[in-house]
């Protein structure tokens, strides 16, 4: 099966390598060509344009930053998507952005589903993401071998493109909350004169424990934030969550507060660092 991967950020790189390892015929494209070049040595075909990347593909993955970027690659690929191919939109772009992408795909006659990726760098590199799919059943089934390579399971959120996005926003609200909550508890522990690791020891194995708290908390305690999920990426998602919540009658007190603390960390220069750097938004 031939797969085109459009976009080679942290997640796109991990997914492309997973697909190569699993034996797929992979073509990659990235707006910045220097990120794509190394994949030639790893067995992928490097395309110079989205049109060239999709020309022979059975499944096309768009893993770019925002809705405008997805629309740009859809426009660039117009007329070059093979008959029978399916376009899998995997970028977190919010409900309004997804609506615009659906309209663009329909205008170009491109069969579209979505498969949001729940997970970060390591799950992308090891095929352990959770895929949140939505769209026409037959199209999801066509793309399923690719989704099975990318993820440990696929949750079908519904028959309409946008259902997967809705579920991803809910999931990322949880990720934003537990990451910032861990940071707050560690900051309070330290400020009150204790070793911050005592907080992680206190919750370990209890009903309130979370593996994520230990993973991200270890980064916070060390003050080392290698990017697995860039802070500005989650900050963008927090804004999308707030927009969707306001539009649908959900109180935004908590998500707005999260937006402020992630913004504070970004303003301190941590936008490209891991989301665990939100710890710095609490004053460290």
PDB file of C-alpha atoms in Angstrom:
ATOM      1  CA  UNK A   1       0.000   0.000   0.000  1.00  0.00           C
ATOM      2  CA  UNK A   2       1.326   3.434  -0.956  1.00  0.00           C
ATOM      3  CA  UNK A   3       1.037   6.171   1.658  1.00  0.00           C
ATOM      4  CA  UNK A   4       1.794   9.875   1.329  1.00  0.00           C
ATOM      5  CA  UNK A   5       2.692  11.740   4.511  1.00  0.00           C
ATOM      6  CA  UNK A   6       2.245  15.493   4.158  1.00  0.00           C
ATOM      7  CA  UNK A   7       3.920  17.317   7.035  1.00  0.00           C
ATOM      8  CA  UNK A   8       7.020  16.233   8.966  1.00  0.00           C
ATOM      9  CA  UNK A   9       6.767  17.874  12.337  1.00  0.00           C
ATOM     10  CA  UNK A  10       7.303  15.794  15.477  1.00  0.00           C
ATOM     11  CA  UNK A  11       4.250  13.629  14.804  1.00  0.00           C
ATOM     12  CA  UNK A  12       4.665  13.385  11.049  1.00  0.00           C
ATOM     13  CA  UNK A  13       8.252  12.200  11.380  1.00  0.00           C
ATOM     14  CA  UNK A  14       7.290   9.538  13.893  1.00  0.00           C
ATOM     15  CA  UNK A  15       4.375   8.309  11.784  1.00  0.00           C
ATOM     16  CA  UNK A  16       6.456   8.196   8.590  1.00  0.00           C
ATOM     17  CA  UNK A  17       9.118   6.069  10.283  1.00  0.00           C
ATOM     18  CA  UNK A  18       6.508   3.740  11.762  1.00  0.00           C
ATOM     19  CA  UNK A  19       4.930   3.205   8.342  1.00  0.00           C
ATOM     20  CA  UNK A  20       8.341   2.558   6.755  1.00  0.00           C
ATOM     21  CA  UNK A  21       9.187   0.043   9.460  1.00  0.00           C
ATOM     22  CA  UNK A  22       5.891  -1.757   8.813  1.00  0.00           C
ATOM     23  CA  UNK A  23       6.640  -2.116   5.124  1.00  0.00           C
ATOM     24  CA  UNK A  24       4.490   0.575   3.548  1.00  0.00           C
ATOM     25  CA  UNK A  25       5.630   2.356   0.394  1.00  0.00           C
ATOM     26  CA  UNK A  26       5.967   5.866   1.840  1.00  0.00           C
ATOM     27  CA  UNK A  27       6.304   9.208   0.087  1.00  0.00           C
ATOM     28  CA  UNK A  28       6.934  12.272   2.252  1.00  0.00           C
ATOM     29  CA  UNK A  29       6.599  15.981   1.700  1.00  0.00           C
ATOM     30  CA  UNK A  30       7.296  18.908   3.973  1.00  0.00           C
ATOM     31  CA  UNK A  31       7.122  22.647   3.394  1.00  0.00           C
ATOM     32  CA  UNK A  32      10.689  22.919   4.736  1.00  0.00           C
ATOM     33  CA  UNK A  33      12.582  20.500   2.521  1.00  0.00           C
ATOM     34  CA  UNK A  34      15.459  20.006   4.980  1.00  0.00           C
ATOM     35  CA  UNK A  35      13.148  17.978   7.244  1.00  0.00           C
ATOM     36  CA  UNK A  36      12.206  15.678   4.368  1.00  0.00           C
ATOM     37  CA  UNK A  37      15.667  15.036   2.917  1.00  0.00           C
ATOM     38  CA  UNK A  38      16.872  12.504   5.554  1.00  0.00           C
ATOM     39  CA  UNK A  39      13.919  10.226   4.812  1.00  0.00           C
ATOM     40  CA  UNK A  40      15.417   9.327   1.432  1.00  0.00           C
ATOM     41  CA  UNK A  41      18.130   7.398   3.279  1.00  0.00           C
ATOM     42  CA  UNK A  42      15.447   5.632   5.333  1.00  0.00           C
ATOM     43  CA  UNK A  43      13.623   4.241   2.316  1.00  0.00           C
ATOM     44  CA  UNK A  44      11.007   6.891   1.615  1.00  0.00           C
ATOM     45  CA  UNK A  45      10.444   8.793  -1.597  1.00  0.00           C
ATOM     46  CA  UNK A  46      10.876  12.520  -1.029  1.00  0.00           C
ATOM     47  CA  UNK A  47       8.466  14.636  -3.086  1.00  0.00           C
ATOM     48  CA  UNK A  48       9.007  18.254  -4.002  1.00  0.00           C
ATOM     49  CA  UNK A  49       5.321  19.192  -3.856  1.00  0.00           C
ATOM     50  CA  UNK A  50       2.033  17.911  -2.401  1.00  0.00           C
ATOM     51  CA  UNK A  51       0.864  17.145  -5.945  1.00  0.00           C
ATOM     52  CA  UNK A  52       3.873  14.907  -6.553  1.00  0.00           C
ATOM     53  CA  UNK A  53       3.519  13.266  -3.145  1.00  0.00           C
ATOM     54  CA  UNK A  54      -0.084  12.175  -3.642  1.00  0.00           C
ATOM     55  CA  UNK A  55       0.129  11.182  -7.310  1.00  0.00           C
ATOM     56  CA  UNK A  56       0.384   7.416  -6.709  1.00  0.00           C
ATOM     57  CA  UNK A  57      -0.959   7.197  -3.165  1.00  0.00           C
ATOM     58  CA  UNK A  58      -3.654   4.886  -1.844  1.00  0.00           C
ATOM     59  CA  UNK A  59      -3.832   6.746   1.470  1.00  0.00           C
ATOM     60  CA  UNK A  60      -2.843  10.372   2.061  1.00  0.00           C
ATOM     61  CA  UNK A  61      -2.118  11.670   5.570  1.00  0.00           C
ATOM     62  CA  UNK A  62      -2.138  15.396   6.269  1.00  0.00           C
ATOM     63  CA  UNK A  63      -0.275  16.112   9.512  1.00  0.00           C
ATOM     64  CA  UNK A  64       0.276  19.861   9.445  1.00  0.00           C
ATOM     65  CA  UNK A  65      -0.149  22.681  11.951  1.00  0.00           C
ATOM     66  CA  UNK A  66      -3.493  24.337  11.257  1.00  0.00           C
ATOM     67  CA  UNK A  67      -6.564  24.459   9.024  1.00  0.00           C
ATOM     68  CA  UNK A  68      -5.032  26.935   6.581  1.00  0.00           C
ATOM     69  CA  UNK A  69      -2.119  24.543   6.064  1.00  0.00           C
ATOM     70  CA  UNK A  70      -4.472  21.609   5.413  1.00  0.00           C
ATOM     71  CA  UNK A  71      -6.401  23.688   2.889  1.00  0.00           C
ATOM     72  CA  UNK A  72      -3.149  24.729   1.212  1.00  0.00           C
ATOM     73  CA  UNK A  73      -2.116  21.105   0.630  1.00  0.00           C
ATOM     74  CA  UNK A  74      -5.619  20.126  -0.513  1.00  0.00           C
ATOM     75  CA  UNK A  75      -5.526  22.964  -3.032  1.00  0.00           C
ATOM     76  CA  UNK A  76      -2.027  22.020  -4.161  1.00  0.00           C
ATOM     77  CA  UNK A  77      -3.056  18.377  -4.625  1.00  0.00           C
ATOM     78  CA  UNK A  78      -6.210  19.151  -6.618  1.00  0.00           C
ATOM     79  CA  UNK A  79      -6.373  17.051  -9.763  1.00  0.00           C
ATOM     80  CA  UNK A  80      -3.519  14.779  -8.655  1.00  0.00           C
ATOM     81  CA  UNK A  81      -5.285  12.538  -6.108  1.00  0.00           C
ATOM     82  CA  UNK A  82      -5.736   9.099  -7.731  1.00  0.00           C
ATOM     83  CA  UNK A  83      -9.184   7.578  -8.129  1.00  0.00           C
ATOM     84  CA  UNK A  84      -9.902   5.352  -5.145  1.00  0.00           C
ATOM     85  CA  UNK A  85      -7.468   7.097  -2.822  1.00  0.00           C
ATOM     86  CA  UNK A  86      -8.597   8.324   0.583  1.00  0.00           C
ATOM     87  CA  UNK A  87      -7.374  11.484   2.289  1.00  0.00           C
ATOM     88  CA  UNK A  88      -6.928  11.116   6.065  1.00  0.00           C
ATOM     89  CA  UNK A  89      -6.934  14.452   7.870  1.00  0.00           C
ATOM     90  CA  UNK A  90      -4.896  14.017  11.083  1.00  0.00           C
ATOM     91  CA  UNK A  91      -4.114  17.610  12.084  1.00  0.00           C
ATOM     92  CA  UNK A  92      -5.772  19.124  15.166  1.00  0.00           C
ATOM     93  CA  UNK A  93      -7.569  22.093  13.582  1.00  0.00           C
ATOM     94  CA  UNK A  94     -10.771  22.571  15.590  1.00  0.00           C
ATOM     95  CA  UNK A  95     -14.403  22.411  14.554  1.00  0.00           C
ATOM     96  CA  UNK A  96     -14.528  25.552  12.442  1.00  0.00           C
ATOM     97  CA  UNK A  97     -11.299  24.627  10.670  1.00  0.00           C
ATOM     98  CA  UNK A  98     -12.549  21.109  10.035  1.00  0.00           C
ATOM     99  CA  UNK A  99     -15.694  22.506   8.453  1.00  0.00           C
ATOM    100  CA  UNK A 100     -13.597  24.566   6.036  1.00  0.00           C
ATOM    101  CA  UNK A 101     -11.446  21.543   5.200  1.00  0.00           C
ATOM    102  CA  UNK A 102     -14.531  19.411   4.506  1.00  0.00           C
ATOM    103  CA  UNK A 103     -15.837  22.088   2.142  1.00  0.00           C
ATOM    104  CA  UNK A 104     -12.494  22.304   0.346  1.00  0.00           C
ATOM    105  CA  UNK A 105     -12.208  18.528  -0.069  1.00  0.00           C
ATOM    106  CA  UNK A 106     -15.765  18.341  -1.401  1.00  0.00           C
ATOM    107  CA  UNK A 107     -15.076  21.160  -3.854  1.00  0.00           C
ATOM    108  CA  UNK A 108     -12.060  19.257  -5.174  1.00  0.00           C
ATOM    109  CA  UNK A 109     -13.842  15.885  -5.174  1.00  0.00           C
ATOM    110  CA  UNK A 110     -11.347  14.389  -2.705  1.00  0.00           C
ATOM    111  CA  UNK A 111     -12.697  11.545  -0.485  1.00  0.00           C
ATOM    112  CA  UNK A 112     -11.954  12.644   3.089  1.00  0.00           C
ATOM    113  CA  UNK A 113     -12.020  11.103   6.529  1.00  0.00           C
ATOM    114  CA  UNK A 114     -10.288  12.178   9.713  1.00  0.00           C
ATOM    115  CA  UNK A 115      -8.130  10.205  12.108  1.00  0.00           C
ATOM    116  CA  UNK A 116      -6.937  12.335  14.981  1.00  0.00           C
ATOM    117  CA  UNK A 117      -3.802  11.123  16.741  1.00  0.00           C
ATOM    118  CA  UNK A 118      -4.004  10.817  20.519  1.00  0.00           C
ATOM    119  CA  UNK A 119      -0.450  10.577  21.799  1.00  0.00           C
ATOM    120  CA  UNK A 120       2.912  12.267  21.468  1.00  0.00           C
ATOM    121  CA  UNK A 121       6.354  11.643  19.956  1.00  0.00           C
ATOM    122  CA  UNK A 122       7.164   8.205  21.367  1.00  0.00           C
ATOM    123  CA  UNK A 123       3.757   6.648  20.584  1.00  0.00           C
ATOM    124  CA  UNK A 124       4.007   8.071  17.046  1.00  0.00           C
ATOM    125  CA  UNK A 125       7.453   6.513  16.624  1.00  0.00           C
ATOM    126  CA  UNK A 126       6.357   3.127  17.983  1.00  0.00           C
ATOM    127  CA  UNK A 127       2.890   2.762  16.464  1.00  0.00           C
ATOM    128  CA  UNK A 128       1.171   3.160  19.845  1.00  0.00           C
ATOM    129  CA  UNK A 129      -1.075   6.141  19.151  1.00  0.00           C
ATOM    130  CA  UNK A 130      -4.818   5.986  19.685  1.00  0.00           C
ATOM    131  CA  UNK A 131      -6.555   6.916  16.452  1.00  0.00           C
ATOM    132  CA  UNK A 132      -9.824   8.877  16.684  1.00  0.00           C
ATOM    133  CA  UNK A 133     -11.486   8.283  13.324  1.00  0.00           C
ATOM    134  CA  UNK A 134     -14.643   9.664  11.767  1.00  0.00           C
ATOM    135  CA  UNK A 135     -16.247   9.651   8.353  1.00  0.00           C
ATOM    136  CA  UNK A 136     -17.706   7.265   5.829  1.00  0.00           C
ATOM    137  CA  UNK A 137     -17.328   3.654   6.982  1.00  0.00           C
ATOM    138  CA  UNK A 138     -15.983   2.340   3.657  1.00  0.00           C
ATOM    139  CA  UNK A 139     -13.287   5.022   3.568  1.00  0.00           C
ATOM    140  CA  UNK A 140     -12.216   4.276   7.146  1.00  0.00           C
ATOM    141  CA  UNK A 141     -11.988   0.592   6.250  1.00  0.00           C
ATOM    142  CA  UNK A 142      -9.772   1.411   3.253  1.00  0.00           C
ATOM    143  CA  UNK A 143      -7.419   3.390   5.468  1.00  0.00           C
ATOM    144  CA  UNK A 144      -7.549   0.904   8.365  1.00  0.00           C
ATOM    145  CA  UNK A 145      -4.222  -0.870   7.605  1.00  0.00           C
ATOM    146  CA  UNK A 146      -2.494   2.511   7.898  1.00  0.00           C
ATOM    147  CA  UNK A 147      -4.381   3.388  11.075  1.00  0.00           C
ATOM    148  CA  UNK A 148      -3.478  -0.020  12.536  1.00  0.00           C
ATOM    149  CA  UNK A 149       0.200   0.683  11.867  1.00  0.00           C
ATOM    150  CA  UNK A 150       0.012   4.113  13.452  1.00  0.00           C
ATOM    151  CA  UNK A 151      -2.000   3.170  16.514  1.00  0.00           C
ATOM    152  CA  UNK A 152      -2.624   0.516  19.121  1.00  0.00           C
ATOM    153  CA  UNK A 153      -6.365   0.977  18.563  1.00  0.00           C
ATOM    154  CA  UNK A 154      -8.863   3.000  16.560  1.00  0.00           C
ATOM    155  CA  UNK A 155     -11.887   4.605  18.182  1.00  0.00           C
ATOM    156  CA  UNK A 156     -14.532   5.495  15.604  1.00  0.00           C
ATOM    157  CA  UNK A 157     -16.153   8.656  16.901  1.00  0.00           C
ATOM    158  CA  UNK A 158     -18.938   8.825  14.319  1.00  0.00           C
ATOM    159  CA  UNK A 159     -19.912   8.911  10.644  1.00  0.00           C
ATOM    160  CA  UNK A 160     -19.289  12.629  10.164  1.00  0.00           C
ATOM    161  CA  UNK A 161     -15.901  14.244   9.656  1.00  0.00           C
ATOM    162  CA  UNK A 162     -15.702  16.506  12.692  1.00  0.00           C
ATOM    163  CA  UNK A 163     -16.755  13.844  15.212  1.00  0.00           C
ATOM    164  CA  UNK A 164     -13.110  12.784  15.574  1.00  0.00           C
ATOM    165  CA  UNK A 165     -12.049  16.396  16.022  1.00  0.00           C
ATOM    166  CA  UNK A 166     -14.649  16.853  18.756  1.00  0.00           C
ATOM    167  CA  UNK A 167     -13.311  13.834  20.622  1.00  0.00           C
ATOM    168  CA  UNK A 168      -9.711  15.012  20.172  1.00  0.00           C
ATOM    169  CA  UNK A 169     -10.560  18.413  21.650  1.00  0.00           C
ATOM    170  CA  UNK A 170     -12.105  16.717  24.678  1.00  0.00           C
ATOM    171  CA  UNK A 171      -9.049  14.488  25.062  1.00  0.00           C
ATOM    172  CA  UNK A 172      -6.599  17.367  24.730  1.00  0.00           C
ATOM    173  CA  UNK A 173      -8.550  19.338  27.328  1.00  0.00           C
ATOM    174  CA  UNK A 174      -7.724  16.466  29.674  1.00  0.00           C
ATOM    175  CA  UNK A 175      -4.047  16.443  28.651  1.00  0.00           C
ATOM    176  CA  UNK A 176      -3.794  20.205  29.184  1.00  0.00           C
ATOM    177  CA  UNK A 177      -5.491  19.901  32.559  1.00  0.00           C
ATOM    178  CA  UNK A 178      -3.458  17.060  34.036  1.00  0.00           C
ATOM    179  CA  UNK A 179      -0.168  18.495  32.777  1.00  0.00           C
ATOM    180  CA  UNK A 180      -0.842  21.932  34.260  1.00  0.00           C
ATOM    181  CA  UNK A 181      -2.305  20.328  37.399  1.00  0.00           C
ATOM    182  CA  UNK A 182       0.870  18.309  37.893  1.00  0.00           C
ATOM    183  CA  UNK A 183       2.938  21.464  37.421  1.00  0.00           C
ATOM    184  CA  UNK A 184       0.871  23.357  39.969  1.00  0.00           C
ATOM    185  CA  UNK A 185       1.166  20.639  42.605  1.00  0.00           C
ATOM    186  CA  UNK A 186       4.916  20.366  42.104  1.00  0.00           C
ATOM    187  CA  UNK A 187       5.289  24.154  42.292  1.00  0.00           C
ATOM    188  CA  UNK A 188       3.256  24.288  45.510  1.00  0.00           C
ATOM    189  CA  UNK A 189       5.234  21.418  47.039  1.00  0.00           C
ATOM    190  CA  UNK A 190       8.518  23.173  46.292  1.00  0.00           C
ATOM    191  CA  UNK A 191       7.277  26.591  47.413  1.00  0.00           C
ATOM    192  CA  UNK A 192       6.246  25.134  50.775  1.00  0.00           C
ATOM    193  CA  UNK A 193       9.766  23.865  51.392  1.00  0.00           C
ATOM    194  CA  UNK A 194       9.476  20.216  50.381  1.00  0.00           C
ATOM    195  CA  UNK A 195      11.144  18.075  47.750  1.00  0.00           C
ATOM    196  CA  UNK A 196       8.751  18.183  44.740  1.00  0.00           C
ATOM    197  CA  UNK A 197       9.253  14.450  44.181  1.00  0.00           C
ATOM    198  CA  UNK A 198       7.324  13.852  47.402  1.00  0.00           C
ATOM    199  CA  UNK A 199       4.137  14.834  45.539  1.00  0.00           C
ATOM    200  CA  UNK A 200       4.730  12.098  42.944  1.00  0.00           C
ATOM    201  CA  UNK A 201       5.478   9.630  45.734  1.00  0.00           C
ATOM    202  CA  UNK A 202       2.254  10.619  47.477  1.00  0.00           C
ATOM    203  CA  UNK A 203      -0.016   9.890  44.505  1.00  0.00           C
ATOM    204  CA  UNK A 204       1.916   6.819  43.314  1.00  0.00           C
ATOM    205  CA  UNK A 205      -0.378   3.802  43.116  1.00  0.00           C
ATOM    206  CA  UNK A 206      -3.423   5.629  44.476  1.00  0.00           C
ATOM    207  CA  UNK A 207      -6.777   6.348  42.874  1.00  0.00           C
ATOM    208  CA  UNK A 208      -5.580   9.793  41.755  1.00  0.00           C
ATOM    209  CA  UNK A 209      -2.365   8.508  40.200  1.00  0.00           C
ATOM    210  CA  UNK A 210      -1.582   9.025  36.516  1.00  0.00           C
ATOM    211  CA  UNK A 211       1.382   7.717  34.502  1.00  0.00           C
ATOM    212  CA  UNK A 212       1.328  11.057  32.708  1.00  0.00           C
ATOM    213  CA  UNK A 213       1.936  12.902  35.980  1.00  0.00           C
ATOM    214  CA  UNK A 214       5.099  10.899  36.569  1.00  0.00           C
ATOM    215  CA  UNK A 215       6.308  11.247  32.971  1.00  0.00           C
ATOM    216  CA  UNK A 216       5.783  14.988  32.756  1.00  0.00           C
ATOM    217  CA  UNK A 217       6.565  15.570  36.425  1.00  0.00           C
ATOM    218  CA  UNK A 218      10.035  14.075  35.990  1.00  0.00           C
ATOM    219  CA  UNK A 219      10.763  16.667  33.285  1.00  0.00           C
ATOM    220  CA  UNK A 220       9.484  19.447  35.529  1.00  0.00           C
ATOM    221  CA  UNK A 221      11.650  18.400  38.471  1.00  0.00           C
ATOM    222  CA  UNK A 222      14.753  18.198  36.255  1.00  0.00           C
ATOM    223  CA  UNK A 223      13.918  21.439  34.463  1.00  0.00           C
ATOM    224  CA  UNK A 224      14.548  19.642  31.180  1.00  0.00           C
ATOM    225  CA  UNK A 225      11.866  19.827  28.485  1.00  0.00           C
ATOM    226  CA  UNK A 226      12.773  17.845  25.320  1.00  0.00           C
ATOM    227  CA  UNK A 227       9.815  18.255  23.006  1.00  0.00           C
ATOM    228  CA  UNK A 228       7.438  15.318  22.773  1.00  0.00           C
ATOM    229  CA  UNK A 229       4.425  17.621  22.331  1.00  0.00           C
ATOM    230  CA  UNK A 230       5.415  21.261  21.814  1.00  0.00           C
ATOM    231  CA  UNK A 231       3.890  23.696  24.289  1.00  0.00           C
ATOM    232  CA  UNK A 232       2.737  26.114  21.586  1.00  0.00           C
ATOM    233  CA  UNK A 233       0.996  23.229  19.833  1.00  0.00           C
ATOM    234  CA  UNK A 234      -1.069  22.473  22.933  1.00  0.00           C
ATOM    235  CA  UNK A 235      -1.576  26.190  23.507  1.00  0.00           C
ATOM    236  CA  UNK A 236      -3.130  26.356  20.016  1.00  0.00           C
ATOM    237  CA  UNK A 237      -5.360  23.404  20.891  1.00  0.00           C
ATOM    238  CA  UNK A 238      -6.437  25.056  24.159  1.00  0.00           C
ATOM    239  CA  UNK A 239      -7.653  28.004  22.093  1.00  0.00           C
ATOM    240  CA  UNK A 240      -9.600  25.652  19.801  1.00  0.00           C
ATOM    241  CA  UNK A 241     -11.131  23.939  22.844  1.00  0.00           C
ATOM    242  CA  UNK A 242     -12.172  27.302  24.268  1.00  0.00           C
ATOM    243  CA  UNK A 243     -13.749  28.336  20.962  1.00  0.00           C
ATOM    244  CA  UNK A 244     -15.691  25.079  20.664  1.00  0.00           C
ATOM    245  CA  UNK A 245     -16.804  25.280  24.293  1.00  0.00           C
ATOM    246  CA  UNK A 246     -18.090  28.846  23.999  1.00  0.00           C
ATOM    247  CA  UNK A 247     -19.920  28.033  20.779  1.00  0.00           C
ATOM    248  CA  UNK A 248     -21.698  25.116  22.422  1.00  0.00           C
ATOM    249  CA  UNK A 249     -22.593  26.498  25.835  1.00  0.00           C
ATOM    250  CA  UNK A 250     -19.797  24.993  27.944  1.00  0.00           C
ATOM    251  CA  UNK A 251     -18.355  27.249  30.647  1.00  0.00           C
ATOM    252  CA  UNK A 252     -14.759  28.178  29.782  1.00  0.00           C
ATOM    253  CA  UNK A 253     -13.476  29.237  33.225  1.00  0.00           C
ATOM    254  CA  UNK A 254     -11.034  26.343  33.495  1.00  0.00           C
ATOM    255  CA  UNK A 255      -9.858  26.233  29.876  1.00  0.00           C
ATOM    256  CA  UNK A 256      -9.338  30.021  29.898  1.00  0.00           C
ATOM    257  CA  UNK A 257      -7.185  29.704  33.034  1.00  0.00           C
ATOM    258  CA  UNK A 258      -5.179  26.942  31.364  1.00  0.00           C
ATOM    259  CA  UNK A 259      -4.698  29.170  28.359  1.00  0.00           C
ATOM    260  CA  UNK A 260      -3.173  31.843  30.588  1.00  0.00           C
ATOM    261  CA  UNK A 261      -0.660  29.547  32.277  1.00  0.00           C
ATOM    262  CA  UNK A 262       0.449  27.969  28.977  1.00  0.00           C
ATOM    263  CA  UNK A 263       0.784  31.471  27.523  1.00  0.00           C
ATOM    264  CA  UNK A 264       2.916  32.512  30.503  1.00  0.00           C
ATOM    265  CA  UNK A 265       5.299  29.608  29.853  1.00  0.00           C
ATOM    266  CA  UNK A 266       5.414  30.414  26.140  1.00  0.00           C
ATOM    267  CA  UNK A 267       6.194  34.045  26.906  1.00  0.00           C
ATOM    268  CA  UNK A 268       9.204  32.827  28.899  1.00  0.00           C
ATOM    269  CA  UNK A 269      10.596  31.239  25.750  1.00  0.00           C
ATOM    270  CA  UNK A 270       9.266  27.686  26.086  1.00  0.00           C
ATOM    271  CA  UNK A 271       6.919  27.585  23.109  1.00  0.00           C
ATOM    272  CA  UNK A 272       9.003  24.996  21.251  1.00  0.00           C
ATOM    273  CA  UNK A 273       9.726  22.973  24.393  1.00  0.00           C
ATOM    274  CA  UNK A 274       7.625  20.117  25.696  1.00  0.00           C
ATOM    275  CA  UNK A 275       4.262  20.819  27.298  1.00  0.00           C
ATOM    276  CA  UNK A 276       5.818  19.911  30.651  1.00  0.00           C
ATOM    277  CA  UNK A 277       7.487  23.345  30.481  1.00  0.00           C
ATOM    278  CA  UNK A 278       4.124  24.744  31.568  1.00  0.00           C
ATOM    279  CA  UNK A 279       5.750  24.343  34.990  1.00  0.00           C
ATOM    280  CA  UNK A 280       7.595  27.580  34.298  1.00  0.00           C
ATOM    281  CA  UNK A 281       4.249  29.361  34.025  1.00  0.00           C
ATOM    282  CA  UNK A 282       3.876  28.955  37.771  1.00  0.00           C
ATOM    283  CA  UNK A 283       6.914  31.126  38.430  1.00  0.00           C
ATOM    284  CA  UNK A 284       9.932  28.802  38.377  1.00  0.00           C
TER     285      UNK A 284
END
